[in-house]
Tab-separated table of C-alpha atoms in Angstrom:
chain	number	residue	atom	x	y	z
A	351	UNK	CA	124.299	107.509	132.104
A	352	UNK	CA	126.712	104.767	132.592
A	353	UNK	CA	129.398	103.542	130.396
A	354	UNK	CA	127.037	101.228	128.597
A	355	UNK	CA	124.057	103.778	128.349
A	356	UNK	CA	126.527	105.910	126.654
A	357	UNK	CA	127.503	103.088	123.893
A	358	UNK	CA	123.987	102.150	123.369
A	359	UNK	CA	123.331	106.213	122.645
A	360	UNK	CA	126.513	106.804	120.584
A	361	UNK	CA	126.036	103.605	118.122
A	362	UNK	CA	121.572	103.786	117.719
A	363	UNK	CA	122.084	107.677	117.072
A	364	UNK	CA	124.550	107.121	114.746
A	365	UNK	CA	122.419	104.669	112.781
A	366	UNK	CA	119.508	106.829	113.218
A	367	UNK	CA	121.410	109.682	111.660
A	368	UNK	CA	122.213	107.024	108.409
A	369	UNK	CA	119.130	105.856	108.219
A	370	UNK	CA	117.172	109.181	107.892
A	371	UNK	CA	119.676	109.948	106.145
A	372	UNK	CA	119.549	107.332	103.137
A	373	UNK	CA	116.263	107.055	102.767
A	374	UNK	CA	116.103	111.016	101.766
A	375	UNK	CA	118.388	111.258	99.408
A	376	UNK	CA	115.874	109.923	96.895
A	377	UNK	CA	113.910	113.038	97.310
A	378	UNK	CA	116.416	115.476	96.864
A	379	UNK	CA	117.918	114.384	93.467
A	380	UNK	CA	114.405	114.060	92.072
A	381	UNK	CA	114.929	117.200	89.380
A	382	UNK	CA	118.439	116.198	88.215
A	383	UNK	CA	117.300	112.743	87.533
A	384	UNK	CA	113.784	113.956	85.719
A	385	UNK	CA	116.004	116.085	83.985
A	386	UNK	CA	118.692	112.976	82.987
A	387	UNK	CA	116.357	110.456	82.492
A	388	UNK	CA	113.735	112.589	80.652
A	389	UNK	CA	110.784	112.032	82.476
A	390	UNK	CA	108.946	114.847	84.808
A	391	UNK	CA	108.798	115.045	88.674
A	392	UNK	CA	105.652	113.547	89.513
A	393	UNK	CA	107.413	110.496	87.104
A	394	UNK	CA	110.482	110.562	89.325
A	395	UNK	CA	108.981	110.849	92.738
A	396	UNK	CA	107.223	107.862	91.524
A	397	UNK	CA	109.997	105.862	91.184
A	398	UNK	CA	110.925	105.800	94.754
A	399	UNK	CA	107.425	104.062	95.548
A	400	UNK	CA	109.145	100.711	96.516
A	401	UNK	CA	111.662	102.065	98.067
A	402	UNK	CA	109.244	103.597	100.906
A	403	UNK	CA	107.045	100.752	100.681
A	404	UNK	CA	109.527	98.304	101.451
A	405	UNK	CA	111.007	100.880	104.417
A	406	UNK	CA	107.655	100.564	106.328
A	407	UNK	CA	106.159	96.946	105.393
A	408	UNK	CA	109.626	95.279	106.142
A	409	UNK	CA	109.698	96.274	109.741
A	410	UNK	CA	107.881	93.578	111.277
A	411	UNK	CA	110.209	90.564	109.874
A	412	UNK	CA	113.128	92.491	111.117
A	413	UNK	CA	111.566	92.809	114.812
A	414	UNK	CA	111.035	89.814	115.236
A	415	UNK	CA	114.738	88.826	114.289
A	416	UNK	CA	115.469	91.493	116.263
A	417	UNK	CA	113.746	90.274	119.798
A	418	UNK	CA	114.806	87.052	118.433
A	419	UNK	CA	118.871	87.076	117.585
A	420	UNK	CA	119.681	91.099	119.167
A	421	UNK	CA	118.701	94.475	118.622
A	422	UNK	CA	123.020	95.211	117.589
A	423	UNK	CA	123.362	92.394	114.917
A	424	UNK	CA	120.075	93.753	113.370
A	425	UNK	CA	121.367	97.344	113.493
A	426	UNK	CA	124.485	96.540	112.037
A	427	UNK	CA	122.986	94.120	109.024
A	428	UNK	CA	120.799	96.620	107.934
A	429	UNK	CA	122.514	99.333	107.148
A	430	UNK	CA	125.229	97.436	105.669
A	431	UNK	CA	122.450	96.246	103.312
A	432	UNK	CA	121.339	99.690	102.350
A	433	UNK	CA	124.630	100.972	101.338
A	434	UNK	CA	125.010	97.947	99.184
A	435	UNK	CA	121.871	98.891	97.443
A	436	UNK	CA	123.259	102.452	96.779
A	437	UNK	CA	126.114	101.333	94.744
A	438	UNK	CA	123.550	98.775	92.746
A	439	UNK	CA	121.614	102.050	91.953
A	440	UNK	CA	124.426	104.230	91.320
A	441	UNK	CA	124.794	101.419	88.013
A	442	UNK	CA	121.581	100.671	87.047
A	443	UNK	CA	121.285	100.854	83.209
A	444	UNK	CA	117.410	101.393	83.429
A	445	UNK	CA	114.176	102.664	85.472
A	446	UNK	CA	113.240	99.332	86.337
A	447	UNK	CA	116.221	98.593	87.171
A	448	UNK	CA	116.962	101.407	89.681
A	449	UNK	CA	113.407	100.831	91.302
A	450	UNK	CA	114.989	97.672	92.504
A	451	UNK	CA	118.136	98.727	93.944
A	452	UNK	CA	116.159	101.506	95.592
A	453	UNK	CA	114.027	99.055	96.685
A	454	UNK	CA	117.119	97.531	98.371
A	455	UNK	CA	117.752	100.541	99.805
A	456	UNK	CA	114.303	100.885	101.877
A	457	UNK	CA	114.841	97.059	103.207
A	458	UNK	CA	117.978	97.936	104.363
A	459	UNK	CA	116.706	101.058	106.003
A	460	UNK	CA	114.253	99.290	107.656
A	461	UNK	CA	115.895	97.565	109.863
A	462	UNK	CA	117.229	100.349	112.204
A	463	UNK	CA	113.865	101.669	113.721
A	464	UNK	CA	112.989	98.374	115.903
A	465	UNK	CA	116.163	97.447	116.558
A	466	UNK	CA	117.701	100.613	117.644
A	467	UNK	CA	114.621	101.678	119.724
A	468	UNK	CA	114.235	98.819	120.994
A	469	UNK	CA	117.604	98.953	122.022
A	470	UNK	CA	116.912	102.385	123.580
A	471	UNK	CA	113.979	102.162	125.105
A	472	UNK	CA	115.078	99.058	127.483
A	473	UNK	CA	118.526	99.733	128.090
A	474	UNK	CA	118.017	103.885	128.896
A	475	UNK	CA	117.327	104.827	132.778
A	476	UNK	CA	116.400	108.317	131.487
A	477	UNK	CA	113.903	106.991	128.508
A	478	UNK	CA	112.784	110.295	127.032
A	479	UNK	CA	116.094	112.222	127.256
A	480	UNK	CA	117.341	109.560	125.301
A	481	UNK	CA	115.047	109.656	122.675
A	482	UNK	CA	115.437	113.333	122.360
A	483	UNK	CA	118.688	113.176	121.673
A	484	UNK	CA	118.536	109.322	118.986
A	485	UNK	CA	115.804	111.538	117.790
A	486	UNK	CA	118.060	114.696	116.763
A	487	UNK	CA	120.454	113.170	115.232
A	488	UNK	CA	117.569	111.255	113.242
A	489	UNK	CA	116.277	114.870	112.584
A	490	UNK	CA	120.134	115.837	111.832
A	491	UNK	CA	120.088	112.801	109.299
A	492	UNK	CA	116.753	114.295	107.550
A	493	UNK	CA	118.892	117.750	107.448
A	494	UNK	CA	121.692	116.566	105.659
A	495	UNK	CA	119.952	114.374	103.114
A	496	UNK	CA	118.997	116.910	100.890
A	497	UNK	CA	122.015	119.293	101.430
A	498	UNK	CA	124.447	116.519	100.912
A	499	UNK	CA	122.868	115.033	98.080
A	500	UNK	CA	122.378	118.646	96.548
A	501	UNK	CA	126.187	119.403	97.024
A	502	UNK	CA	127.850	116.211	95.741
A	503	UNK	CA	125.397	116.018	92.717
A	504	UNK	CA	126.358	119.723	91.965
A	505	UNK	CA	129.976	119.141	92.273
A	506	UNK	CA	129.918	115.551	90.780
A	507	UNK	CA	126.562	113.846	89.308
A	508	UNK	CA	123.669	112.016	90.618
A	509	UNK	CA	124.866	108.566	90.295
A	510	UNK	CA	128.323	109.044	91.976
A	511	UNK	CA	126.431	110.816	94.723
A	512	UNK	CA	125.081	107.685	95.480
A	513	UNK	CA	128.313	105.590	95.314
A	514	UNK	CA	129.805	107.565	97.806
A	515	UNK	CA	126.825	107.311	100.087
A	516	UNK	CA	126.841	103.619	99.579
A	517	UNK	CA	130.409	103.104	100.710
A	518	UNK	CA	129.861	105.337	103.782
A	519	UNK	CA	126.611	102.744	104.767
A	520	UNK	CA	128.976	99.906	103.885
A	521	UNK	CA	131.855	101.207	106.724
A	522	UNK	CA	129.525	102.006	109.231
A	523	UNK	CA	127.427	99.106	109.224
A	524	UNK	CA	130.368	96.908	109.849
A	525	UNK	CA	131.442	98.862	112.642
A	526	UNK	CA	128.097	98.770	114.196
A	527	UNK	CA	128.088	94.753	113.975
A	528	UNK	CA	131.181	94.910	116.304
A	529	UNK	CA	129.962	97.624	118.747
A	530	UNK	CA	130.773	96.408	122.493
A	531	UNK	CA	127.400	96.939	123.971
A	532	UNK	CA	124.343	95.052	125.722
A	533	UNK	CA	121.093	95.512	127.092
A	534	UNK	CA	119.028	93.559	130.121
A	535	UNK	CA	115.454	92.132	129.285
A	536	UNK	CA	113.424	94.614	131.255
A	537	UNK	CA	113.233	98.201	131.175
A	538	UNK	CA	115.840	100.336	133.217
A	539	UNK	CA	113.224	103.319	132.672
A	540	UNK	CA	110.151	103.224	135.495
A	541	UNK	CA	106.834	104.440	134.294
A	542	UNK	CA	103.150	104.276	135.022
A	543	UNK	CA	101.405	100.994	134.935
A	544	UNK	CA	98.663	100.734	132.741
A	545	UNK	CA	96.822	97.451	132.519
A	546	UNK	CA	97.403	94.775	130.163
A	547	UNK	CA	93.542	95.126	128.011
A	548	UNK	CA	93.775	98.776	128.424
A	549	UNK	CA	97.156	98.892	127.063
A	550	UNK	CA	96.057	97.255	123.647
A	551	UNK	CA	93.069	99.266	123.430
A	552	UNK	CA	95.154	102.460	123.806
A	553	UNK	CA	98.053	101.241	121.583
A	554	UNK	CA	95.420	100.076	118.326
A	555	UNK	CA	94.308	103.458	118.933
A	556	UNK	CA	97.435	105.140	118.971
A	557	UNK	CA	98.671	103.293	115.793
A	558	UNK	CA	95.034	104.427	113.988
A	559	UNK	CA	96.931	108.294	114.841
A	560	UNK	CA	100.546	106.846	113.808
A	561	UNK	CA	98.979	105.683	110.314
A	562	UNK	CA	97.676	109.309	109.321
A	563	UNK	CA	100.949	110.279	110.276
A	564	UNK	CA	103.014	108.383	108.343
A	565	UNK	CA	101.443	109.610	105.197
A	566	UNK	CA	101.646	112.969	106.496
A	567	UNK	CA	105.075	112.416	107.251
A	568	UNK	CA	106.265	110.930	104.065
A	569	UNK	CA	103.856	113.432	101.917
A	570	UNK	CA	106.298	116.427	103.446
A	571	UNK	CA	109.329	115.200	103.388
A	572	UNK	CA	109.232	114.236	99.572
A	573	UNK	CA	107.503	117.469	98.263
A	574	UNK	CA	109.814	119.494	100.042
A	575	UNK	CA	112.799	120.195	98.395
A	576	UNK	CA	110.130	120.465	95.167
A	577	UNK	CA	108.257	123.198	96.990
A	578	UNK	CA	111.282	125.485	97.476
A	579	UNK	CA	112.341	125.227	94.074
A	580	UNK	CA	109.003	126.030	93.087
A	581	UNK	CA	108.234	128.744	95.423
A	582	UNK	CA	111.209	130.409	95.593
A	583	UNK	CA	112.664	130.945	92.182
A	584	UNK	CA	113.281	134.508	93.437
A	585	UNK	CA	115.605	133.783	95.875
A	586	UNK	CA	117.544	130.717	93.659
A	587	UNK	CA	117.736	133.338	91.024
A	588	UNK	CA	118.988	135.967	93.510
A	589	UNK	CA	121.424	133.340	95.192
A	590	UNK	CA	122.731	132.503	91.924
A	591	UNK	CA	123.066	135.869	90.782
A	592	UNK	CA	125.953	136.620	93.722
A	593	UNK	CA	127.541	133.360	92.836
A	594	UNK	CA	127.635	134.507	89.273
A	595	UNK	CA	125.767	134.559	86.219
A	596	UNK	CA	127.499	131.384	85.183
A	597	UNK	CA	125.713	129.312	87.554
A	598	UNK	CA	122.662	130.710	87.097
A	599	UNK	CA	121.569	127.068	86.030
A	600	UNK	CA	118.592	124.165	86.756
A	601	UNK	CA	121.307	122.871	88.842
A	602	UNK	CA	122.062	126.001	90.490
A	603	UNK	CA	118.261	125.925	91.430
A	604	UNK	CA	118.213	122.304	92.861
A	605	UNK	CA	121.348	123.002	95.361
A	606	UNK	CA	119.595	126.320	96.674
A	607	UNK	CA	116.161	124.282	97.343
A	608	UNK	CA	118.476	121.920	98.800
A	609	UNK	CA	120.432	123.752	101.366
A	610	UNK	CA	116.796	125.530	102.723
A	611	UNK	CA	115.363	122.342	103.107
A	612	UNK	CA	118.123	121.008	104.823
A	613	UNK	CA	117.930	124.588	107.040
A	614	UNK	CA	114.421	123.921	107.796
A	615	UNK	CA	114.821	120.303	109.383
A	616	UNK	CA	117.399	121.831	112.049
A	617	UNK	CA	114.257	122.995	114.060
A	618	UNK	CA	113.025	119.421	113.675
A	619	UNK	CA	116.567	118.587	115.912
A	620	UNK	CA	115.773	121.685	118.244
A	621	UNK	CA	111.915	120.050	118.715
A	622	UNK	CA	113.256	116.875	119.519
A	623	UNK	CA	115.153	117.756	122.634
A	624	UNK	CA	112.336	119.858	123.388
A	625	UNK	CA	110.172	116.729	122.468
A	626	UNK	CA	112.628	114.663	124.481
A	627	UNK	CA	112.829	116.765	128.525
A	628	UNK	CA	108.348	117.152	127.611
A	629	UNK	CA	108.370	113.292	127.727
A	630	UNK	CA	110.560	112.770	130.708
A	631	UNK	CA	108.331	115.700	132.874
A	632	UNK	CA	104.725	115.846	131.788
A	633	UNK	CA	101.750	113.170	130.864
A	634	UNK	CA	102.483	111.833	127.638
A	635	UNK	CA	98.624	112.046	125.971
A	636	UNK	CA	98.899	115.492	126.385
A	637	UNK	CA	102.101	116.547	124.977
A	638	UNK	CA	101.203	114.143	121.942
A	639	UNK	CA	98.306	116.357	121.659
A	640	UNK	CA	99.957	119.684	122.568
A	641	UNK	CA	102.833	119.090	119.344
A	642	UNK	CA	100.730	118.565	116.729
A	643	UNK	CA	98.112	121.388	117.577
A	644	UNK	CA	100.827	123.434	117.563
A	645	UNK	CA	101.997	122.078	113.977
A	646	UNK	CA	98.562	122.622	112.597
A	647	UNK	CA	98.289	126.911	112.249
A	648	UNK	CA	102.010	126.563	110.515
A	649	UNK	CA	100.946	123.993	107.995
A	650	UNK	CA	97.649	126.099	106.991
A	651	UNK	CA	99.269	129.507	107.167
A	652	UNK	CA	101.403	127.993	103.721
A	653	UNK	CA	98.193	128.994	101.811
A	654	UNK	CA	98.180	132.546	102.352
A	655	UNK	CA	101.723	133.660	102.254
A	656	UNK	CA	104.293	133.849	99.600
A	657	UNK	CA	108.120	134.439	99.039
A	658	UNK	CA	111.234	133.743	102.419
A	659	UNK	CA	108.133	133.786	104.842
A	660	UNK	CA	107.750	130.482	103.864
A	661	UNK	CA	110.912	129.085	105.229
A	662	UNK	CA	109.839	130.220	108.867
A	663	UNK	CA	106.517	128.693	108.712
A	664	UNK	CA	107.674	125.598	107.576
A	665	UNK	CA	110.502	125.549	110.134
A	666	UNK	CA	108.301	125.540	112.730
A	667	UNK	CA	105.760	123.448	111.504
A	668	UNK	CA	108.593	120.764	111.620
A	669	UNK	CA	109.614	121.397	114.980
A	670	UNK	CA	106.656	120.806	116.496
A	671	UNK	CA	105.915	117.893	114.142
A	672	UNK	CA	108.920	116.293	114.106
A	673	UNK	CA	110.020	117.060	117.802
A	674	UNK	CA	106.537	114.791	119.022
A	675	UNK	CA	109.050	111.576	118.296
A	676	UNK	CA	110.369	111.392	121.686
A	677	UNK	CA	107.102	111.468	123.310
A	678	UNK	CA	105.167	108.940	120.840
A	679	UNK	CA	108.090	106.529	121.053
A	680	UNK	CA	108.056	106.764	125.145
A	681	UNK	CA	104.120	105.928	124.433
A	682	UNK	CA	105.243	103.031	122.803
A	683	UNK	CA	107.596	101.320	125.322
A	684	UNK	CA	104.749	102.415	128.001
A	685	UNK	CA	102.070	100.637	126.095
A	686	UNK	CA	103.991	96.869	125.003
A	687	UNK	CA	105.845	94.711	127.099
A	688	UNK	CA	110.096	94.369	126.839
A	689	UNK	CA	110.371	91.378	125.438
A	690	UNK	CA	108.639	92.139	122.391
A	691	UNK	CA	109.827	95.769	121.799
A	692	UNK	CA	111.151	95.478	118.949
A	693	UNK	CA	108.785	94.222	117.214
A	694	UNK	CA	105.884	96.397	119.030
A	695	UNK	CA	108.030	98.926	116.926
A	696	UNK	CA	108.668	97.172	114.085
A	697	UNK	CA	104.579	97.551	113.984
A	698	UNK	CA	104.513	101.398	114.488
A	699	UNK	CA	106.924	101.942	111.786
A	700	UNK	CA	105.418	99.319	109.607
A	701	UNK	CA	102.255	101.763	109.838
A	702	UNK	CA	104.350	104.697	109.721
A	703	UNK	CA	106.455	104.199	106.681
A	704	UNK	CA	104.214	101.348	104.880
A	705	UNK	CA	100.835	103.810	104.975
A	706	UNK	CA	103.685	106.608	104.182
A	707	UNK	CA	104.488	104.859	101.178
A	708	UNK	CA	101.071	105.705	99.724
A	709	UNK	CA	102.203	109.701	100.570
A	710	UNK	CA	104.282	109.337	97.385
A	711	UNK	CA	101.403	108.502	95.062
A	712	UNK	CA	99.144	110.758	96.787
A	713	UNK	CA	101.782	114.134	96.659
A	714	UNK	CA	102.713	112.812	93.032
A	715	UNK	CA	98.695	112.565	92.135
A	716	UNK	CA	97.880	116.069	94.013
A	717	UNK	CA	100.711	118.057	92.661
A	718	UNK	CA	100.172	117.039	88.891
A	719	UNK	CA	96.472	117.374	88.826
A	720	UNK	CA	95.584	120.262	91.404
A	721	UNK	CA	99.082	122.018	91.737
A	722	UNK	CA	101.324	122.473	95.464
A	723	UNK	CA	98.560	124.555	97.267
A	724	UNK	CA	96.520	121.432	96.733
A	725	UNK	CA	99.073	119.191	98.201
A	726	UNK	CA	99.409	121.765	101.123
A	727	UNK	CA	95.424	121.366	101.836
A	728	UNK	CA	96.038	117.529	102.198
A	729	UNK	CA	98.394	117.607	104.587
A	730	UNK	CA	96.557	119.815	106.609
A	731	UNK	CA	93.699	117.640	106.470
A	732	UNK	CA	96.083	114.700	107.670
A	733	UNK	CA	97.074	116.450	110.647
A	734	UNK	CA	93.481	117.527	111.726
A	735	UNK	CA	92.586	113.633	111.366
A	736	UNK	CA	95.956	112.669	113.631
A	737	UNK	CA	94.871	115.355	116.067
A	738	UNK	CA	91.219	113.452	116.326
A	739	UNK	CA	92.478	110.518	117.143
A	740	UNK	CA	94.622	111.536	119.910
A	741	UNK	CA	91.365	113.091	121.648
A	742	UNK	CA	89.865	109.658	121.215
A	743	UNK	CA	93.211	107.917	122.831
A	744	UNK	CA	92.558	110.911	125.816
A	745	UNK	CA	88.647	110.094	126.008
A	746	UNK	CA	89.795	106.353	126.199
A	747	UNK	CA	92.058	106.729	128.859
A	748	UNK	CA	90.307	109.531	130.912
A	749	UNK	CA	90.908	109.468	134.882
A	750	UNK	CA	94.641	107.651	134.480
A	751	UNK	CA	97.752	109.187	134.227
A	752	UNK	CA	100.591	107.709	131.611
A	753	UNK	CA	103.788	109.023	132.260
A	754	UNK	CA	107.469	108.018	133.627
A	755	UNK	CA	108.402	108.170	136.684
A	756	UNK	CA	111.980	108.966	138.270
């Protein structure tokens, strides 16, 4: 990488890491704020509906100002927007109220996903590399969102949890506005040419897989901090126990579920750079395809085992699900032309995180009417329906190749 190759990595992985970061929070304070606000979990989980809805359907007005004014300013103005919306929820005086400012929060947030991968896929001579590493520290963001927001509630409370998290968006969104870095209007990464038709074909049905996967994605990544604290009240009690019987509290029960699901999302950063050298080497279809097979027998196994075993399988359910980024975004950049990356993202992640929105209703519906086994057979049934559609994507484009070249 070159001087400017390095910038463009350094400032989109640091936004990735905020971004990921913020918008998981939410889920992570969801019992102390059932338990402040008197309402139950399924009540709170609700209350960040907006919030995701907003973080996916917003996409596609910010990629076009992206490909429009610059991938940088767009960075940079987002994520200075989010961590004003912290501070507006850290104050709200009522439910309503705090949907807003969460609200705030997901428009902010989703600004960085065309922008900065727009900004990586064209100005990146090693494309999937790259993306493996933007991608961990997006992983690395998902990692610390519950453990951080589990530790500072613990030590301080739920609302000045999120003050601190808004000042830290406020800093680094200014800096990113100022970072001294460009990007050409081609691609620097060479690839396989796949014709114009064919490459809309293959990219509506690549976005048909993206949309089951955005619910799957957001269905996981809310219930999982809940699952832990549900599953294992053994080991929170036993955790709490060597602390001391003192802390043997609800609390006490949240920061344990916290710091496992933060555990768990490090093998989501080890699948990404995994993700990330598969993209660069081998035919993308296929490793799409081989990642979330390989997700599937984790996921299912959840029904028929009990107690720590669970942390493993869930580990490596997200490395394989999570560490597929690197190769669907290289798909992406294959698929649409440069000078309307951003927004050819801006339309993945308004499928991902839009459709993923309705993964809050649907974990919140499942879990209060059929209980977390339930919730463990829809995602399953998700991830068959994502792996269907990448055989029709492979049927589509049988007898080509899609891949980058060096």
């Amino acid at each position: 990488m070159d001087t400017n190759e390095k910038k463009i990595l350094i400032f989109t992985s640091a936004a990735h890491y905020l971004t990921h970061l913020f918008i998981l929070v939410f889920p992570a304070l969801v019992m102390p704020i059932s338990r402040d606000l008197a309402i139950s979990p399924s009540e709170a989980i609700s209350i960040s509906f907006p919030m995701y809805l907003c973080y996916g359907i917003l996409a596609v007005p910010w990629g076009y100002l992206s490909d429009r004014f610059g991938p940088r300013q767009i960075m940079g103005v987002g994520i200075l927007i989010a961590g004003f919306g912290f501070i507006a929820a850290a104050i709200a005086q009522s439910i309503n109220q705090l949907m807003v400012f969460l609200s705030i929060i997901g428009f902010g947030c989703s600004a960085y996903h065309p922008s900065g991968l727009a900004l990586l896929s064209r100005g990146m001579s090693v494309r999937g590399r790259a993306m493996g590493i933007n991608g961990l520290w997006g992983n690395f963001g998902i990692a610390s969102a519950p453990f951080l927001a589990g530790v500072l509630a613990y030590w301080m409370d739920w609302q000045r949890a999120l003050i601190v998290f808004g000042i830290t968006g406020i800093i680094i969104g200014a800096v990113c506005l100022l970072a001294p870095l460009s990007v050409g209007r081609g691609d620097l990464q060479k690839s396989t040419s796949v014709d114009k038709r064919d490459a809309i074909t293959l990219f509506i049905i690549l976005c048909a897989a993206m949309l089951f996967s955005g619910i799957m994605y957001r269905s996981y990544t809310v219930i999982l901090p809940t699952f832990f604290e549900s599953k294992l009240t053994d080991l929170s009690s036993f955790i709490s126990g060597i602390v001391g019987s003192s802390y043997l509290t609800p609390a006490a029960g949240t920061l344990t579920a916290a710091i496992i699901s933060s555990s768990v999302y490090l093998l989501g950063m080890i699948g990404q750079l995994i993700g990330g050298r598969v993209a660069d080497r081998f035919d993308l279809r296929m490793s799409y395809l081989l990642f979330f097979s390989c997700a599937l027998p984790f996921l299912i196994s959840l029904l028929f085992f009990e107690g720590p075993v669970l942390i493993i399988l869930i580990g490596f359910f997200i490395l394989f699900a999570l560490g597929m980024q690197p190769i669907e975004n290289s798909l992406v950049a294959i698929l649409t032309p440069p000078q309307w990356r951003s927004l050819s993202y801006s339309i993945k992640f308004t499928i991902i995180f839009g459709a993923g929105s309705v993964g809050v209703h649907l974990v919140s519906f499942v879990k209060a009417n059929y209980g977390l086994d339930s919730v463990i057979i829809l995602l399953s049934s998700l991830l068959m329906m994502i792996i269907f559609m990448i055989n029709i994507l492979l049927y589509k484009s049988r007898g080509t190749s899609i891949k980058h070249k060096h």
